[in-house]
Amino acid sequence: MSTNPTTYDRIYDVVRQIPLGRVATYGQIAELSNLAGKARLVGYALYRVDMQNLDIPWQRVVNAKGEISLSPLRFGTDYLQRDLLENEGISFNDAGKINLRKYLWQPHKSQPVD
DNA sequence: ATTCTGACGAGCG
DNA sequence: TCGCTCGCCAGAA
């Protein structure tokens, strides 16, 4: 017997589709998971992901401002996420923000690097 | 069944 | 531009 996918499983499936070198916002993942307007759920779901498990590229999900959303309870996570993204070729400005116009994942469209 | 816990984002002053 | 409020809800114990 197989268990039906949970809501979080669906969220993880979408996150897995984010291409290398691109990022998506929590709200965007919510919409693609048929959870429009429920961005927080995506955050809740990603909070559960084991940071060492890169099978789910959790590091590619950032907030709508292009910043890494931090969890006070995960000291050091900010550094880890930024490090992983920079290794994928994503750059941060002086304010610690990502240029979404350049790096935001655009499903259905081609993915021009610039 | 109930309580508690969290990686968001739009709107508004 | 910035900070604050408020709506949102699945999963673990």
mmCIF file with all atom_site columns, N, CA and C in Angstrom, chain A residues 15-82:
data_model
loop_
_atom_site.group_PDB
_atom_site.id
_atom_site.type_symbol
_atom_site.label_atom_id
_atom_site.label_alt_id
_atom_site.label_comp_id
_atom_site.label_asym_id
_atom_site.label_entity_id
_atom_site.label_seq_id
_atom_site.pdbx_PDB_ins_code
_atom_site.Cartn_x
_atom_site.Cartn_y
_atom_site.Cartn_z
_atom_site.occupancy
_atom_site.B_iso_or_equiv
_atom_site.pdbx_formal_charge
_atom_site.auth_seq_id
_atom_site.auth_comp_id
_atom_site.auth_asym_id
_atom_site.auth_atom_id
_atom_site.pdbx_PDB_model_num
ATOM 1   N N  . VAL A 1 15 ? 9.715  22.395 -5.156  1.00 0.00 ? 15 VAL A N  1
ATOM 2   C CA . VAL A 1 15 ? 11.049 22.915 -4.828  1.00 0.00 ? 15 VAL A CA 1
ATOM 3   C C  . VAL A 1 15 ? 12.126 22.156 -5.593  1.00 0.00 ? 15 VAL A C  1
ATOM 4   N N  . ARG A 1 16 ? 11.904 20.864 -5.746  1.00 0.00 ? 16 ARG A N  1
ATOM 5   C CA . ARG A 1 16 ? 12.872 20.044 -6.486  1.00 0.00 ? 16 ARG A CA 1
ATOM 6   C C  . ARG A 1 16 ? 13.013 20.467 -7.942  1.00 0.00 ? 16 ARG A C  1
ATOM 7   N N  . GLN A 1 17 ? 12.019 21.208 -8.443  1.00 0.00 ? 17 GLN A N  1
ATOM 8   C CA . GLN A 1 17 ? 12.053 21.613 -9.851  1.00 0.00 ? 17 GLN A CA 1
ATOM 9   C C  . GLN A 1 17 ? 12.819 22.912 -10.099 1.00 0.00 ? 17 GLN A C  1
ATOM 10  N N  . ILE A 1 18 ? 13.200 23.587 -9.052  1.00 0.00 ? 18 ILE A N  1
ATOM 11  C CA . ILE A 1 18 ? 13.953 24.831 -9.227  1.00 0.00 ? 18 ILE A CA 1
ATOM 12  C C  . ILE A 1 18 ? 15.320 24.488 -9.793  1.00 0.00 ? 18 ILE A C  1
ATOM 13  N N  . PRO A 1 19 ? 15.633 25.063 -10.957 1.00 0.00 ? 19 PRO A N  1
ATOM 14  C CA . PRO A 1 19 ? 16.909 24.736 -11.601 1.00 0.00 ? 19 PRO A CA 1
ATOM 15  C C  . PRO A 1 19 ? 18.117 25.296 -10.852 1.00 0.00 ? 19 PRO A C  1
ATOM 16  N N  . LEU A 1 20 ? 19.220 24.683 -11.080 1.00 0.00 ? 20 LEU A N  1
ATOM 17  C CA . LEU A 1 20 ? 20.482 25.143 -10.508 1.00 0.00 ? 20 LEU A CA 1
ATOM 18  C C  . LEU A 1 20 ? 20.735 26.582 -10.936 1.00 0.00 ? 20 LEU A C  1
ATOM 19  N N  . GLY A 1 21 ? 21.184 27.390 -10.010 1.00 0.00 ? 21 GLY A N  1
ATOM 20  C CA . GLY A 1 21 ? 21.514 28.762 -10.360 1.00 0.00 ? 21 GLY A CA 1
ATOM 21  C C  . GLY A 1 21 ? 20.333 29.713 -10.425 1.00 0.00 ? 21 GLY A C  1
ATOM 22  N N  . ARG A 1 22 ? 19.175 29.224 -9.974  1.00 0.00 ? 22 ARG A N  1
ATOM 23  C CA . ARG A 1 22 ? 17.973 30.075 -9.962  1.00 0.00 ? 22 ARG A CA 1
ATOM 24  C C  . ARG A 1 22 ? 17.374 30.002 -8.571  1.00 0.00 ? 22 ARG A C  1
ATOM 25  N N  . VAL A 1 23 ? 16.525 30.979 -8.252  1.00 0.00 ? 23 VAL A N  1
ATOM 26  C CA . VAL A 1 23 ? 15.853 30.947 -6.955  1.00 0.00 ? 23 VAL A CA 1
ATOM 27  C C  . VAL A 1 23 ? 14.356 31.161 -7.173  1.00 0.00 ? 23 VAL A C  1
ATOM 28  N N  . ALA A 1 24 ? 13.581 30.806 -6.181  1.00 0.00 ? 24 ALA A N  1
ATOM 29  C CA . ALA A 1 24 ? 12.125 31.007 -6.235  1.00 0.00 ? 24 ALA A CA 1
ATOM 30  C C  . ALA A 1 24 ? 11.722 31.599 -4.898  1.00 0.00 ? 24 ALA A C  1
ATOM 31  N N  . THR A 1 25 ? 10.590 32.278 -4.881  1.00 0.00 ? 25 THR A N  1
ATOM 32  C CA . THR A 1 25 ? 10.118 32.858 -3.618  1.00 0.00 ? 25 THR A CA 1
ATOM 33  C C  . THR A 1 25 ? 9.127  31.892 -2.962  1.00 0.00 ? 25 THR A C  1
ATOM 34  N N  . TYR A 1 26 ? 8.901  32.093 -1.691  1.00 0.00 ? 26 TYR A N  1
ATOM 35  C CA . TYR A 1 26 ? 7.956  31.245 -0.967  1.00 0.00 ? 26 TYR A CA 1
ATOM 36  C C  . TYR A 1 26 ? 6.583  31.348 -1.607  1.00 0.00 ? 26 TYR A C  1
ATOM 37  N N  . GLY A 1 27 ? 6.193  32.556 -1.954  1.00 0.00 ? 27 GLY A N  1
ATOM 38  C CA . GLY A 1 27 ? 4.886  32.752 -2.555  1.00 0.00 ? 27 GLY A CA 1
ATOM 39  C C  . GLY A 1 27 ? 4.765  32.038 -3.889  1.00 0.00 ? 27 GLY A C  1
ATOM 40  N N  . GLN A 1 28 ? 5.838  32.077 -4.634  1.00 0.00 ? 28 GLN A N  1
ATOM 41  C CA . GLN A 1 28 ? 5.854  31.438 -5.946  1.00 0.00 ? 28 GLN A CA 1
ATOM 42  C C  . GLN A 1 28 ? 5.706  29.921 -5.803  1.00 0.00 ? 28 GLN A C  1
ATOM 43  N N  . ILE A 1 29 ? 6.413  29.352 -4.858  1.00 0.00 ? 29 ILE A N  1
ATOM 44  C CA . ILE A 1 29 ? 6.313  27.914 -4.633  1.00 0.00 ? 29 ILE A CA 1
ATOM 45  C C  . ILE A 1 29 ? 4.903  27.552 -4.193  1.00 0.00 ? 29 ILE A C  1
ATOM 46  N N  . ALA A 1 30 ? 4.307  28.436 -3.382  1.00 0.00 ? 30 ALA A N  1
ATOM 47  C CA . ALA A 1 30 ? 2.945  28.178 -2.911  1.00 0.00 ? 30 ALA A CA 1
ATOM 48  C C  . ALA A 1 30 ? 1.989  28.105 -4.104  1.00 0.00 ? 30 ALA A C  1
ATOM 49  N N  . GLU A 1 31 ? 2.097  29.073 -4.992  1.00 0.00 ? 31 GLU A N  1
ATOM 50  C CA . GLU A 1 31 ? 1.207  29.082 -6.157  1.00 0.00 ? 31 GLU A CA 1
ATOM 51  C C  . GLU A 1 31 ? 1.377  27.825 -6.995  1.00 0.00 ? 31 GLU A C  1
ATOM 52  N N  . LEU A 1 32 ? 2.607  27.462 -7.243  1.00 0.00 ? 32 LEU A N  1
ATOM 53  C CA . LEU A 1 32 ? 2.882  26.286 -8.066  1.00 0.00 ? 32 LEU A CA 1
ATOM 54  C C  . LEU A 1 32 ? 2.449  24.990 -7.379  1.00 0.00 ? 32 LEU A C  1
ATOM 55  N N  . SER A 1 33 ? 2.214  25.081 -6.075  1.00 0.00 ? 33 SER A N  1
ATOM 56  C CA . SER A 1 33 ? 1.778  23.908 -5.321  1.00 0.00 ? 33 SER A CA 1
ATOM 57  C C  . SER A 1 33 ? 0.272  23.938 -5.087  1.00 0.00 ? 33 SER A C  1
ATOM 58  N N  . ASN A 1 34 ? -0.405 24.828 -5.824  1.00 0.00 ? 34 ASN A N  1
ATOM 59  C CA . ASN A 1 34 ? -1.847 25.003 -5.640  1.00 0.00 ? 34 ASN A CA 1
ATOM 60  C C  . ASN A 1 34 ? -2.179 25.469 -4.231  1.00 0.00 ? 34 ASN A C  1
ATOM 61  N N  . LEU A 1 35 ? -1.348 26.350 -3.715  1.00 0.00 ? 35 LEU A N  1
ATOM 62  C CA . LEU A 1 35 ? -1.568 26.885 -2.375  1.00 0.00 ? 35 LEU A CA 1
ATOM 63  C C  . LEU A 1 35 ? -1.417 28.400 -2.434  1.00 0.00 ? 35 LEU A C  1
ATOM 64  N N  . ALA A 1 36 ? -2.014 28.990 -3.467  1.00 0.00 ? 36 ALA A N  1
ATOM 65  C CA . ALA A 1 36 ? -1.895 30.435 -3.653  1.00 0.00 ? 36 ALA A CA 1
ATOM 66  C C  . ALA A 1 36 ? -2.244 31.200 -2.395  1.00 0.00 ? 36 ALA A C  1
ATOM 67  N N  . GLY A 1 37 ? -1.412 32.145 -2.041  1.00 0.00 ? 37 GLY A N  1
ATOM 68  C CA . GLY A 1 37 ? -1.665 32.964 -0.869  1.00 0.00 ? 37 GLY A CA 1
ATOM 69  C C  . GLY A 1 37 ? -1.221 32.346 0.437   1.00 0.00 ? 37 GLY A C  1
ATOM 70  N N  . LYS A 1 38 ? -0.675 31.158 0.351   1.00 0.00 ? 38 LYS A N  1
ATOM 71  C CA . LYS A 1 38 ? -0.263 30.483 1.578   1.00 0.00 ? 38 LYS A CA 1
ATOM 72  C C  . LYS A 1 38 ? 1.250  30.309 1.641   1.00 0.00 ? 38 LYS A C  1
ATOM 73  N N  . ALA A 1 39 ? 1.936  31.386 1.379   1.00 0.00 ? 39 ALA A N  1
ATOM 74  C CA . ALA A 1 39 ? 3.401  31.339 1.381   1.00 0.00 ? 39 ALA A CA 1
ATOM 75  C C  . ALA A 1 39 ? 3.970  30.816 2.699   1.00 0.00 ? 39 ALA A C  1
ATOM 76  N N  . ARG A 1 40 ? 3.304  31.150 3.768   1.00 0.00 ? 40 ARG A N  1
ATOM 77  C CA . ARG A 1 40 ? 3.824  30.716 5.071   1.00 0.00 ? 40 ARG A CA 1
ATOM 78  C C  . ARG A 1 40 ? 3.919  29.215 5.171   1.00 0.00 ? 40 ARG A C  1
ATOM 79  N N  . LEU A 1 41 ? 2.965  28.539 4.540   1.00 0.00 ? 41 LEU A N  1
ATOM 80  C CA . LEU A 1 41 ? 2.994  27.079 4.585   1.00 0.00 ? 41 LEU A CA 1
ATOM 81  C C  . LEU A 1 41 ? 4.284  26.554 3.989   1.00 0.00 ? 41 LEU A C  1
ATOM 82  N N  . VAL A 1 42 ? 4.733  27.234 2.928   1.00 0.00 ? 42 VAL A N  1
ATOM 83  C CA . VAL A 1 42 ? 5.972  26.798 2.288   1.00 0.00 ? 42 VAL A CA 1
ATOM 84  C C  . VAL A 1 42 ? 7.129  26.956 3.265   1.00 0.00 ? 42 VAL A C  1
ATOM 85  N N  . GLY A 1 43 ? 7.091  28.066 3.984   1.00 0.00 ? 43 GLY A N  1
ATOM 86  C CA . GLY A 1 43 ? 8.130  28.285 4.982   1.00 0.00 ? 43 GLY A CA 1
ATOM 87  C C  . GLY A 1 43 ? 8.085  27.208 6.057   1.00 0.00 ? 43 GLY A C  1
ATOM 88  N N  . TYR A 1 44 ? 6.873  26.879 6.473   1.00 0.00 ? 44 TYR A N  1
ATOM 89  C CA . TYR A 1 44 ? 6.730  25.851 7.504   1.00 0.00 ? 44 TYR A CA 1
ATOM 90  C C  . TYR A 1 44 ? 7.260  24.524 6.997   1.00 0.00 ? 44 TYR A C  1
ATOM 91  N N  . ALA A 1 45 ? 6.968  24.242 5.749   1.00 0.00 ? 45 ALA A N  1
ATOM 92  C CA . ALA A 1 45 ? 7.396  22.965 5.168   1.00 0.00 ? 45 ALA A CA 1
ATOM 93  C C  . ALA A 1 45 ? 8.913  22.896 5.055   1.00 0.00 ? 45 ALA A C  1
ATOM 94  N N  . LEU A 1 46 ? 9.508  23.992 4.605   1.00 0.00 ? 46 LEU A N  1
ATOM 95  C CA . LEU A 1 46 ? 10.959 23.982 4.430   1.00 0.00 ? 46 LEU A CA 1
ATOM 96  C C  . LEU A 1 46 ? 11.690 23.949 5.763   1.00 0.00 ? 46 LEU A C  1
ATOM 97  N N  . TYR A 1 47 ? 11.040 24.460 6.780   1.00 0.00 ? 47 TYR A N  1
ATOM 98  C CA . TYR A 1 47 ? 11.647 24.424 8.102   1.00 0.00 ? 47 TYR A CA 1
ATOM 99  C C  . TYR A 1 47 ? 11.906 22.980 8.517   1.00 0.00 ? 47 TYR A C  1
ATOM 100 N N  . ARG A 1 48 ? 11.069 22.098 8.021   1.00 0.00 ? 48 ARG A N  1
ATOM 101 C CA . ARG A 1 48 ? 11.176 20.686 8.399   1.00 0.00 ? 48 ARG A CA 1
ATOM 102 C C  . ARG A 1 48 ? 12.267 19.954 7.639   1.00 0.00 ? 48 ARG A C  1
ATOM 103 N N  . VAL A 1 49 ? 12.725 20.553 6.557   1.00 0.00 ? 49 VAL A N  1
ATOM 104 C CA . VAL A 1 49 ? 13.711 19.865 5.728   1.00 0.00 ? 49 VAL A CA 1
ATOM 105 C C  . VAL A 1 49 ? 15.078 19.828 6.397   1.00 0.00 ? 49 VAL A C  1
ATOM 106 N N  . ASP A 1 50 ? 15.683 18.687 6.327   1.00 0.00 ? 50 ASP A N  1
ATOM 107 C CA . ASP A 1 50 ? 17.028 18.514 6.868   1.00 0.00 ? 50 ASP A CA 1
ATOM 108 C C  . ASP A 1 50 ? 17.980 19.297 5.975   1.00 0.00 ? 50 ASP A C  1
ATOM 109 N N  . MET A 1 51 ? 18.649 20.257 6.556   1.00 0.00 ? 51 MET A N  1
ATOM 110 C CA . MET A 1 51 ? 19.528 21.117 5.765   1.00 0.00 ? 51 MET A CA 1
ATOM 111 C C  . MET A 1 51 ? 20.639 20.359 5.051   1.00 0.00 ? 51 MET A C  1
ATOM 112 N N  . GLN A 1 52 ? 20.946 19.189 5.541   1.00 0.00 ? 52 GLN A N  1
ATOM 113 C CA . GLN A 1 52 ? 22.010 18.411 4.889   1.00 0.00 ? 52 GLN A CA 1
ATOM 114 C C  . GLN A 1 52 ? 21.478 17.605 3.725   1.00 0.00 ? 52 GLN A C  1
ATOM 115 N N  . ASN A 1 53 ? 20.167 17.549 3.615   1.00 0.00 ? 53 ASN A N  1
ATOM 116 C CA . ASN A 1 53 ? 19.549 16.794 2.530   1.00 0.00 ? 53 ASN A CA 1
ATOM 117 C C  . ASN A 1 53 ? 19.345 17.689 1.315   1.00 0.00 ? 53 ASN A C  1
ATOM 118 N N  . LEU A 1 54 ? 20.317 17.688 0.426   1.00 0.00 ? 54 LEU A N  1
ATOM 119 C CA . LEU A 1 54 ? 20.221 18.542 -0.758  1.00 0.00 ? 54 LEU A CA 1
ATOM 120 C C  . LEU A 1 54 ? 19.417 17.887 -1.868  1.00 0.00 ? 54 LEU A C  1
ATOM 121 N N  . ASP A 1 55 ? 18.755 16.765 -1.564  1.00 0.00 ? 55 ASP A N  1
ATOM 122 C CA . ASP A 1 55 ? 17.856 16.152 -2.544  1.00 0.00 ? 55 ASP A CA 1
ATOM 123 C C  . ASP A 1 55 ? 16.741 17.160 -2.787  1.00 0.00 ? 55 ASP A C  1
ATOM 124 N N  . ILE A 1 56 ? 16.445 17.918 -1.752  1.00 0.00 ? 56 ILE A N  1
ATOM 125 C CA . ILE A 1 56 ? 15.492 19.018 -1.864  1.00 0.00 ? 56 ILE A CA 1
ATOM 126 C C  . ILE A 1 56 ? 16.318 20.298 -1.783  1.00 0.00 ? 56 ILE A C  1
ATOM 127 N N  . PRO A 1 57 ? 16.425 21.038 -2.904  1.00 0.00 ? 57 PRO A N  1
ATOM 128 C CA . PRO A 1 57 ? 17.246 22.259 -2.920  1.00 0.00 ? 57 PRO A CA 1
ATOM 129 C C  . PRO A 1 57 ? 16.591 23.401 -2.164  1.00 0.00 ? 57 PRO A C  1
ATOM 130 N N  . TRP A 1 58 ? 16.436 23.227 -0.885  1.00 0.00 ? 58 TRP A N  1
ATOM 131 C CA . TRP A 1 58 ? 15.780 24.202 -0.016  1.00 0.00 ? 58 TRP A CA 1
ATOM 132 C C  . TRP A 1 58 ? 16.462 25.566 -0.067  1.00 0.00 ? 58 TRP A C  1
ATOM 133 N N  . GLN A 1 59 ? 17.759 25.549 -0.372  1.00 0.00 ? 59 GLN A N  1
ATOM 134 C CA . GLN A 1 59 ? 18.508 26.813 -0.375  1.00 0.00 ? 59 GLN A CA 1
ATOM 135 C C  . GLN A 1 59 ? 18.063 27.751 -1.478  1.00 0.00 ? 59 GLN A C  1
ATOM 136 N N  . ARG A 1 60 ? 17.354 27.215 -2.491  1.00 0.00 ? 60 ARG A N  1
ATOM 137 C CA . ARG A 1 60 ? 16.939 28.057 -3.616  1.00 0.00 ? 60 ARG A CA 1
ATOM 138 C C  . ARG A 1 60 ? 15.640 28.805 -3.362  1.00 0.00 ? 60 ARG A C  1
ATOM 139 N N  . VAL A 1 61 ? 15.098 28.691 -2.178  1.00 0.00 ? 61 VAL A N  1
ATOM 140 C CA . VAL A 1 61 ? 13.864 29.410 -1.862  1.00 0.00 ? 61 VAL A CA 1
ATOM 141 C C  . VAL A 1 61 ? 14.190 30.593 -0.957  1.00 0.00 ? 61 VAL A C  1
ATOM 142 N N  . VAL A 1 62 ? 13.856 31.782 -1.434  1.00 0.00 ? 62 VAL A N  1
ATOM 143 C CA . VAL A 1 62 ? 14.118 33.002 -0.666  1.00 0.00 ? 62 VAL A CA 1
ATOM 144 C C  . VAL A 1 62 ? 12.821 33.796 -0.560  1.00 0.00 ? 62 VAL A C  1
ATOM 145 N N  . ASN A 1 63 ? 12.837 34.860 0.228   1.00 0.00 ? 63 ASN A N  1
ATOM 146 C CA . ASN A 1 63 ? 11.592 35.620 0.364   1.00 0.00 ? 63 ASN A CA 1
ATOM 147 C C  . ASN A 1 63 ? 11.398 36.596 -0.794  1.00 0.00 ? 63 ASN A C  1
ATOM 148 N N  . ALA A 1 64 ? 10.248 37.244 -0.810  1.00 0.00 ? 64 ALA A N  1
ATOM 149 C CA . ALA A 1 64 ? 9.865  38.103 -1.937  1.00 0.00 ? 64 ALA A CA 1
ATOM 150 C C  . ALA A 1 64 ? 10.771 39.304 -2.106  1.00 0.00 ? 64 ALA A C  1
ATOM 151 N N  . LYS A 1 65 ? 11.570 39.590 -1.105  1.00 0.00 ? 65 LYS A N  1
ATOM 152 C CA . LYS A 1 65 ? 12.478 40.720 -1.187  1.00 0.00 ? 65 LYS A CA 1
ATOM 153 C C  . LYS A 1 65 ? 13.845 40.308 -1.723  1.00 0.00 ? 65 LYS A C  1
ATOM 154 N N  . GLY A 1 66 ? 13.971 39.013 -1.976  1.00 0.00 ? 66 GLY A N  1
ATOM 155 C CA . GLY A 1 66 ? 15.252 38.533 -2.473  1.00 0.00 ? 66 GLY A CA 1
ATOM 156 C C  . GLY A 1 66 ? 16.252 38.296 -1.360  1.00 0.00 ? 66 GLY A C  1
ATOM 157 N N  . GLU A 1 67 ? 15.731 38.215 -0.142  1.00 0.00 ? 67 GLU A N  1
ATOM 158 C CA . GLU A 1 67 ? 16.614 37.976 0.994   1.00 0.00 ? 67 GLU A CA 1
ATOM 159 C C  . GLU A 1 67 ? 16.442 36.559 1.503   1.00 0.00 ? 67 GLU A C  1
ATOM 160 N N  . ILE A 1 68 ? 17.432 36.111 2.237   1.00 0.00 ? 68 ILE A N  1
ATOM 161 C CA . ILE A 1 68 ? 17.335 34.798 2.855   1.00 0.00 ? 68 ILE A CA 1
ATOM 162 C C  . ILE A 1 68 ? 16.526 34.978 4.127   1.00 0.00 ? 68 ILE A C  1
ATOM 163 N N  . SER A 1 69 ? 15.487 34.179 4.267   1.00 0.00 ? 69 SER A N  1
ATOM 164 C CA . SER A 1 69 ? 14.667 34.255 5.478   1.00 0.00 ? 69 SER A CA 1
ATOM 165 C C  . SER A 1 69 ? 15.329 33.431 6.562   1.00 0.00 ? 69 SER A C  1
ATOM 166 N N  . LEU A 1 70 ? 15.519 34.046 7.685   1.00 0.00 ? 70 LEU A N  1
ATOM 167 C CA . LEU A 1 70 ? 16.231 33.368 8.763   1.00 0.00 ? 70 LEU A CA 1
ATOM 168 C C  . LEU A 1 70 ? 15.320 32.784 9.817   1.00 0.00 ? 70 LEU A C  1
ATOM 169 N N  . SER A 1 71 ? 15.833 31.789 10.473  1.00 0.00 ? 71 SER A N  1
ATOM 170 C CA . SER A 1 71 ? 15.133 31.237 11.615  1.00 0.00 ? 71 SER A CA 1
ATOM 171 C C  . SER A 1 71 ? 16.038 31.455 12.816  1.00 0.00 ? 71 SER A C  1
ATOM 172 N N  . PRO A 1 72 ? 15.564 32.189 13.787  1.00 0.00 ? 72 PRO A N  1
ATOM 173 C CA . PRO A 1 72 ? 16.358 32.467 14.984  1.00 0.00 ? 72 PRO A CA 1
ATOM 174 C C  . PRO A 1 72 ? 16.852 31.183 15.638  1.00 0.00 ? 72 PRO A C  1
ATOM 175 N N  . LEU A 1 73 ? 16.126 30.126 15.399  1.00 0.00 ? 73 LEU A N  1
ATOM 176 C CA . LEU A 1 73 ? 16.495 28.862 16.032  1.00 0.00 ? 73 LEU A CA 1
ATOM 177 C C  . LEU A 1 73 ? 17.543 28.088 15.248  1.00 0.00 ? 73 LEU A C  1
ATOM 178 N N  . ARG A 1 74 ? 17.887 28.623 14.083  1.00 0.00 ? 74 ARG A N  1
ATOM 179 C CA . ARG A 1 74 ? 18.872 27.937 13.241  1.00 0.00 ? 74 ARG A CA 1
ATOM 180 C C  . ARG A 1 74 ? 20.101 28.803 13.065  1.00 0.00 ? 74 ARG A C  1
ATOM 181 N N  . PHE A 1 75 ? 20.746 29.041 14.124  1.00 0.00 ? 75 PHE A N  1
ATOM 182 C CA . PHE A 1 75 ? 21.939 29.874 14.076  1.00 0.00 ? 75 PHE A CA 1
ATOM 183 C C  . PHE A 1 75 ? 22.939 29.313 13.070  1.00 0.00 ? 75 PHE A C  1
ATOM 184 N N  . GLY A 1 76 ? 23.378 30.187 12.163  1.00 0.00 ? 76 GLY A N  1
ATOM 185 C CA . GLY A 1 76 ? 24.357 29.739 11.180  1.00 0.00 ? 76 GLY A CA 1
ATOM 186 C C  . GLY A 1 76 ? 23.760 29.336 9.855   1.00 0.00 ? 76 GLY A C  1
ATOM 187 N N  . THR A 1 77 ? 22.449 29.170 9.846   1.00 0.00 ? 77 THR A N  1
ATOM 188 C CA . THR A 1 77 ? 21.797 28.741 8.612   1.00 0.00 ? 77 THR A CA 1
ATOM 189 C C  . THR A 1 77 ? 21.918 29.781 7.516   1.00 0.00 ? 77 THR A C  1
ATOM 190 N N  . ASP A 1 78 ? 21.878 31.032 7.927   1.00 0.00 ? 78 ASP A N  1
ATOM 191 C CA . ASP A 1 78 ? 21.963 32.097 6.937   1.00 0.00 ? 78 ASP A CA 1
ATOM 192 C C  . ASP A 1 78 ? 23.254 31.983 6.152   1.00 0.00 ? 78 ASP A C  1
ATOM 193 N N  . TYR A 1 79 ? 24.309 31.746 6.854   1.00 0.00 ? 79 TYR A N  1
ATOM 194 C CA . TYR A 1 79 ? 25.597 31.619 6.197   1.00 0.00 ? 79 TYR A CA 1
ATOM 195 C C  . TYR A 1 79 ? 25.608 30.414 5.266   1.00 0.00 ? 79 TYR A C  1
ATOM 196 N N  . LEU A 1 80 ? 25.066 29.313 5.730   1.00 0.00 ? 80 LEU A N  1
ATOM 197 C CA . LEU A 1 80 ? 25.057 28.092 4.926   1.00 0.00 ? 80 LEU A CA 1
ATOM 198 C C  . LEU A 1 80 ? 24.272 28.273 3.639   1.00 0.00 ? 80 LEU A C  1
ATOM 199 N N  . GLN A 1 81 ? 23.092 28.864 3.748   1.00 0.00 ? 81 GLN A N  1
ATOM 200 C CA . GLN A 1 81 ? 22.253 29.032 2.561   1.00 0.00 ? 81 GLN A CA 1
ATOM 201 C C  . GLN A 1 81 ? 22.923 29.954 1.551   1.00 0.00 ? 81 GLN A C  1
ATOM 202 N N  . ARG A 1 82 ? 23.472 31.040 2.046   1.00 0.00 ? 82 ARG A N  1
ATOM 203 C CA . ARG A 1 82 ? 24.139 31.977 1.142   1.00 0.00 ? 82 ARG A CA 1
ATOM 204 C C  . ARG A 1 82 ? 25.347 31.327 0.486   1.00 0.00 ? 82 ARG A C  1
#
